[in-house]
CSV table of C-alpha atoms and ligand atoms in Angstrom, one decimal:
chain,number,residue,atom,x,y,z
A,18,MET,CA,100.9,109.7,102.4
A,19,PRO,CA,103.0,110.5,99.3
A,20,ALA,CA,101.8,109.0,96.0
A,21,GLU,CA,105.1,109.8,94.3
A,22,PRO,CA,108.7,109.5,95.4
A,23,PRO,CA,109.8,112.9,96.8
A,24,ALA,CA,110.9,115.3,94.0
A,25,ASP,CA,114.3,115.2,95.6
A,26,PRO,CA,114.8,111.5,96.4
A,27,THR,CA,117.6,112.3,98.8
A,28,LYS,CA,114.8,113.6,101.0
A,29,TYR,CA,113.6,110.1,101.8
A,30,ARG,CA,112.8,110.3,105.5
A,31,ARG,CA,112.0,106.6,106.1
A,32,ILE,CA,112.1,103.7,103.7
A,33,LEU,CA,111.6,100.0,103.8
A,34,LEU,CA,114.2,97.9,102.0
A,35,LYS,CA,113.1,94.4,101.0
A,36,VAL,CA,116.0,92.1,100.2
A,37,SER,CA,115.1,88.8,98.6
A,38,GLY,CA,116.6,85.6,100.0
A,39,GLU,CA,118.1,84.9,96.6
A,40,VAL,CA,120.4,87.9,96.9
A,41,LEU,CA,121.8,86.6,100.2
A,42,MET,CA,123.0,83.3,98.8
A,43,GLY,CA,125.5,85.2,96.6
A,44,GLU,CA,127.1,82.9,94.0
A,45,GLN,CA,126.0,79.8,96.0
A,46,GLY,CA,123.0,77.8,95.0
A,47,TYR,CA,121.6,77.7,98.5
A,48,GLY,CA,121.9,79.2,102.0
A,49,ILE,CA,123.5,82.3,103.4
A,50,ASP,CA,126.7,83.7,102.0
A,51,MET,CA,128.0,85.9,104.8
A,52,LYS,CA,130.3,87.9,102.4
A,53,THR,CA,127.2,89.0,100.5
A,54,VAL,CA,125.3,89.7,103.7
A,55,ASP,CA,128.3,91.9,104.8
A,56,THR,CA,128.2,93.8,101.5
A,57,VAL,CA,124.5,94.5,101.9
A,58,ALA,CA,125.0,95.5,105.6
A,59,ALA,CA,127.8,98.0,104.6
A,60,ALA,CA,125.4,99.6,102.1
A,61,ILE,CA,122.7,99.9,104.7
A,62,LYS,CA,125.1,101.4,107.2
A,63,ARG,CA,125.9,104.2,104.7
A,64,ALA,CA,122.2,104.8,104.1
A,65,VAL,CA,121.6,105.1,107.9
A,66,GLU,CA,124.5,107.5,108.2
A,67,SER,CA,123.0,109.7,105.6
A,68,GLY,CA,120.0,110.1,107.9
A,69,VAL,CA,117.4,107.8,106.4
A,70,GLN,CA,115.4,105.7,108.8
A,71,MET,CA,115.5,102.1,107.6
A,72,CYS,CA,113.1,99.3,107.9
A,73,LEU,CA,114.3,95.9,106.6
A,74,VAL,CA,112.5,92.9,105.4
A,75,ILE,CA,114.5,89.9,104.3
A,76,GLY,CA,113.1,87.0,102.3
A,77,GLY,CA,113.7,83.4,102.9
A,78,GLY,CA,113.8,81.8,99.5
A,79,ASN,CA,117.6,81.0,99.8
A,80,ILE,CA,116.7,78.5,102.5
A,81,PHE,CA,113.1,77.5,102.1
A,82,ARG,CA,110.1,78.4,100.1
A,83,GLY,CA,106.6,77.0,100.9
A,84,LEU,CA,106.0,76.2,97.2
A,85,SER,CA,109.4,74.6,96.6
A,86,LYS,CA,110.2,71.1,95.6
A,87,ALA,CA,111.7,70.5,99.0
A,88,ALA,CA,108.3,71.1,100.5
A,89,GLY,CA,107.2,67.9,98.6
A,90,ASP,CA,103.7,66.9,99.5
A,91,MET,CA,103.8,68.6,102.8
A,92,ASP,CA,100.7,70.6,103.5
A,93,ARG,CA,101.1,74.2,102.4
A,94,ALA,CA,100.6,75.8,105.9
A,95,THR,CA,103.4,73.6,107.4
A,96,ALA,CA,105.8,74.4,104.5
A,97,ASP,CA,105.0,78.1,104.8
A,98,HIS,CA,105.8,78.0,108.5
A,99,MET,CA,109.2,76.6,107.6
A,100,GLY,CA,109.6,79.4,105.1
A,101,MET,CA,108.8,81.9,107.8
A,102,LEU,CA,111.4,80.4,110.1
A,103,ALA,CA,113.9,80.7,107.2
A,104,THR,CA,113.3,84.5,107.1
A,105,VAL,CA,114.1,84.6,110.9
A,106,MET,CA,117.4,83.0,110.2
A,107,ASN,CA,118.2,85.5,107.5
A,108,ALA,CA,117.1,88.4,109.8
A,109,LEU,CA,119.5,87.2,112.5
A,110,ALA,CA,122.4,86.9,110.0
A,111,MET,CA,121.7,90.4,108.8
A,112,GLN,CA,121.5,91.7,112.4
A,113,ALA,CA,124.8,90.1,113.2
A,114,ALA,CA,126.4,91.7,110.1
A,115,LEU,CA,125.0,95.1,110.9
A,116,GLU,CA,125.9,95.1,114.6
A,117,LYS,CA,129.5,93.9,113.7
A,118,ILE,CA,129.9,97.3,111.9
A,119,GLY,CA,128.3,99.3,114.6
A,120,VAL,CA,124.7,99.7,113.3
A,121,GLN,CA,122.1,99.4,116.0
A,122,THR,CA,119.3,97.0,115.1
A,123,ARG,CA,116.3,95.3,116.5
A,124,VAL,CA,114.7,92.2,115.0
A,125,GLN,CA,110.9,92.1,115.4
A,126,SER,CA,109.2,88.8,114.4
A,127,ALA,CA,105.6,88.4,113.3
A,128,LEU,CA,105.8,84.9,114.9
A,129,THR,CA,106.5,85.2,118.6
A,130,MET,CA,109.9,83.8,119.5
A,131,ASN,CA,110.8,85.7,122.7
A,132,ALA,CA,114.2,84.2,123.3
A,133,VAL,CA,115.3,85.2,119.8
A,134,ALA,CA,113.6,88.4,118.7
A,135,GLU,CA,111.2,91.0,119.9
A,136,PRO,CA,107.6,90.4,119.0
A,137,TYR,CA,106.2,92.8,116.4
A,138,ILE,CA,104.8,95.8,118.1
A,139,ARG,CA,104.1,98.7,115.8
A,140,ARG,CA,104.6,101.6,118.2
A,141,ARG,CA,107.8,100.1,119.6
A,142,ALA,CA,109.1,99.6,116.0
A,143,LEU,CA,108.4,103.3,115.3
A,144,ARG,CA,110.3,104.3,118.4
A,145,HIS,CA,113.3,102.3,117.4
A,146,LEU,CA,113.3,104.0,114.0
A,147,GLU,CA,113.1,107.4,115.6
A,148,LYS,CA,116.2,106.5,117.6
A,149,GLY,CA,118.0,105.6,114.4
A,150,ARG,CA,117.9,101.9,114.8
A,151,VAL,CA,117.4,99.6,111.9
A,152,VAL,CA,114.3,97.5,112.4
A,153,ILE,CA,114.4,94.1,110.7
A,154,PHE,CA,110.9,92.6,110.4
A,155,ALA,CA,111.1,88.8,110.3
A,156,ALA,CA,108.5,86.1,109.5
A,157,GLY,CA,106.6,88.1,106.9
A,158,VAL,CA,103.0,88.8,108.0
A,159,GLY,CA,103.2,85.8,110.4
A,160,ALA,CA,100.7,83.8,108.4
A,161,PRO,CA,101.0,81.1,105.8
A,162,PHE,CA,99.8,81.7,102.2
A,163,PHE,CA,101.7,85.0,102.1
A,164,THR,CA,105.2,86.0,101.1
A,165,THR,CA,107.7,88.4,102.5
A,166,ASP,CA,106.7,90.8,99.7
A,167,SER,CA,103.3,91.1,101.4
A,168,GLY,CA,105.1,91.4,104.7
A,169,ALA,CA,107.2,94.2,103.3
A,170,ALA,CA,104.2,96.0,101.9
A,171,LEU,CA,102.3,95.7,105.2
A,172,ARG,CA,105.2,97.0,107.3
A,173,ALA,CA,105.9,99.8,104.9
A,174,ALA,CA,102.3,101.0,105.2
A,175,GLU,CA,102.3,100.5,109.0
A,176,MET,CA,105.6,102.4,109.4
A,177,GLY,CA,104.5,105.2,107.1
A,178,CYS,CA,107.4,104.7,104.8
A,179,ASP,CA,108.1,107.1,101.8
A,180,ALA,CA,109.0,104.2,99.6
A,181,LEU,CA,109.4,100.5,99.4
A,182,LEU,CA,112.7,99.6,97.8
A,183,LYS,CA,112.8,96.1,96.4
A,184,GLY,CA,116.4,95.0,96.1
A,185,THR,CA,116.8,92.0,93.9
A,186,SER,CA,119.4,90.5,91.5
A,187,VAL,CA,117.8,92.3,88.5
A,188,ASP,CA,118.0,96.1,88.0
A,189,GLY,CA,114.3,96.7,87.5
A,190,VAL,CA,111.2,95.3,85.9
A,191,TYR,CA,111.6,94.0,82.4
A,192,THR,CA,109.2,93.2,79.5
A,193,ALA,CA,110.3,89.6,79.8
A,194,ASP,CA,112.8,87.7,81.9
A,195,PRO,CA,116.2,89.3,80.9
A,196,LYS,CA,118.0,86.1,81.9
A,197,LYS,CA,116.1,84.1,79.3
A,198,ASP,CA,115.2,86.7,76.6
A,199,ALA,CA,117.9,89.0,75.3
A,200,SER,CA,115.4,91.4,73.7
A,201,ALA,CA,113.7,92.2,77.0
A,202,THR,CA,113.8,95.9,77.9
A,203,ARG,CA,113.5,97.6,81.3
A,204,TYR,CA,110.5,99.8,82.2
A,205,GLU,CA,111.5,103.1,83.7
A,206,ARG,CA,108.1,103.7,85.3
A,207,LEU,CA,105.0,101.7,85.7
A,208,THR,CA,101.7,102.2,87.4
A,209,TYR,CA,100.4,99.7,90.0
A,210,GLN,CA,97.6,99.0,87.6
A,211,ASP,CA,100.1,98.2,84.8
A,212,VAL,CA,101.9,95.7,87.0
A,213,LEU,CA,98.6,94.0,88.0
A,214,ALA,CA,97.0,94.1,84.5
A,215,LYS,CA,100.2,92.8,82.7
A,216,ASP,CA,100.8,90.3,85.4
A,217,LEU,CA,104.4,91.4,85.6
A,218,ARG,CA,105.2,89.3,88.7
A,219,VAL,CA,107.4,91.9,90.3
A,220,MET,CA,105.8,91.2,93.7
A,221,ASP,CA,102.6,89.4,94.7
A,222,ALA,CA,99.4,91.0,93.6
A,223,SER,CA,98.4,91.5,97.2
A,224,ALA,CA,101.6,93.5,97.9
A,225,ILE,CA,101.1,95.7,94.8
A,226,ALA,CA,97.5,96.3,95.7
A,227,MET,CA,98.5,97.3,99.3
A,228,MET,CA,101.0,99.8,98.1
A,229,ARG,CA,98.5,101.2,95.6
A,230,ASP,CA,96.0,101.7,98.4
A,231,ALA,CA,98.6,103.3,100.7
A,232,GLY,CA,100.0,105.4,97.9
A,233,ILE,CA,103.6,104.2,98.6
A,234,PRO,CA,105.9,104.0,95.5
A,235,ILE,CA,107.9,100.8,94.9
A,236,VAL,CA,111.4,101.1,93.5
A,237,VAL,CA,112.8,97.9,92.0
A,238,PHE,CA,116.6,97.8,91.7
A,239,SER,CA,119.6,95.5,91.8
A,240,ILE,CA,121.2,95.5,95.2
A,241,ARG,CA,124.2,93.5,93.9
A,242,GLY,CA,127.2,95.6,93.4
A,243,GLU,CA,128.9,98.4,95.3
A,244,GLY,CA,127.0,101.7,95.8
A,245,SER,CA,123.7,100.5,94.3
A,246,LEU,CA,121.6,101.4,97.4
A,247,ARG,CA,123.2,104.8,97.7
A,248,ARG,CA,122.5,105.5,94.0
A,249,VAL,CA,118.9,104.6,94.4
A,250,LEU,CA,118.6,106.8,97.4
A,251,ASN,CA,120.1,109.6,95.4
A,252,GLY,CA,117.5,109.0,92.6
A,253,GLU,CA,120.1,107.6,90.2
A,254,GLY,CA,119.1,104.6,88.1
A,255,PRO,CA,118.9,102.0,86.9
A,256,PHE,CA,115.7,101.1,88.5
A,257,THR,CA,111.9,100.9,87.8
A,258,VAL,CA,109.5,103.1,89.8
A,259,ILE,CA,106.0,101.7,90.3
A,260,SER,CA,103.6,104.4,91.4
A,261,GLY,CA,100.1,105.9,90.8
A,262,GLN,CA,101.1,107.6,87.6
A,263,VAL,CA,103.7,107.3,84.9
B,480,UDP,N1,106.1,83.0,104.2
B,480,UDP,C1,104.8,82.9,104.7
B,480,UDP,N2,104.2,84.0,105.1
B,480,UDP,C2,104.8,85.2,105.1
B,480,UDP,C3,106.1,85.3,104.7
B,480,UDP,C4,106.8,84.2,104.2
B,480,UDP,O1,104.3,81.8,104.7
B,480,UDP,O2,104.1,86.2,105.6
B,480,UDP,C5,106.9,81.8,103.8
B,480,UDP,C6,106.5,81.3,102.4
B,480,UDP,O3,106.6,79.9,102.4
B,480,UDP,C7,107.6,81.9,101.5
B,480,UDP,C8,108.8,81.7,102.4
B,480,UDP,O4,108.3,82.0,103.7
B,480,UDP,O5,107.7,81.2,100.3
B,480,UDP,C9,110.0,82.6,102.1
B,480,UDP,O6,109.6,83.9,101.8
B,480,UDP,P1,109.7,84.5,100.3
B,480,UDP,O7,109.4,83.4,99.3
B,480,UDP,O8,108.8,85.7,100.3
B,480,UDP,O9,111.2,84.9,100.2
B,480,UDP,P2,112.0,85.6,99.0
B,480,UDP,O10,111.4,85.2,97.7
B,480,UDP,O11,111.9,87.1,99.2
B,480,UDP,O12,113.4,85.1,99.2
């Protein structure tokens, strides 16, 4: 598997795009903003039309997070189950937005929910991708005490993706939180080891370690704004690449 993004990034054959729940709530403080979902769906459609096979993982933080205040003194496993169900709702919203504009999709859930989504079956997912369908992986890894970042890393490795693109509301990894510290600067490149040693909190340590072991680069970028996904697929910044070497 490649340890580096392809020299010509337009040659991405298959990617996994992780979209955090926070992005989907748009300007709202909570929930799903369908206008934002439509904008992300339109960007995905353009990527698919350019010939890239797309896997999608959508977070759930816009609806429920296992470690949130709303979880109160609920036991962690129960709260995390609710968080996983939130990712299924987001996956269905994204599926609706994509199908509305003519993009074929399948939702595969790590928690079996036969009336709603296909169960996760690796070989079946690969077949969907080969047919040009977007596969949306819901419910993370299907177990509590994980996040959708780990789900994204696991599926990216299983699907043999060339890169894991993490679409957030910030255009890369910064030395400090750019929303709180005006002097924060963006890293162009980092190694997996840097991220772990500096505790940069881009993704969970387990997700970073999994990508390091699989040799899959992570590209962190802002998915807000027109054309951002297309630019990243063309290798144009701003973004931060996390890989085996700087
Ligand atoms: N979750 C889980 N196992 C998984 C994936 C998700 O328990 O494999 C739960 C966990 O409570 C998490 C929530 O689902 O906080 C929503 O996912 P996440 O926080 O990763 O969403 P994001 O931050 O990307 O919006």
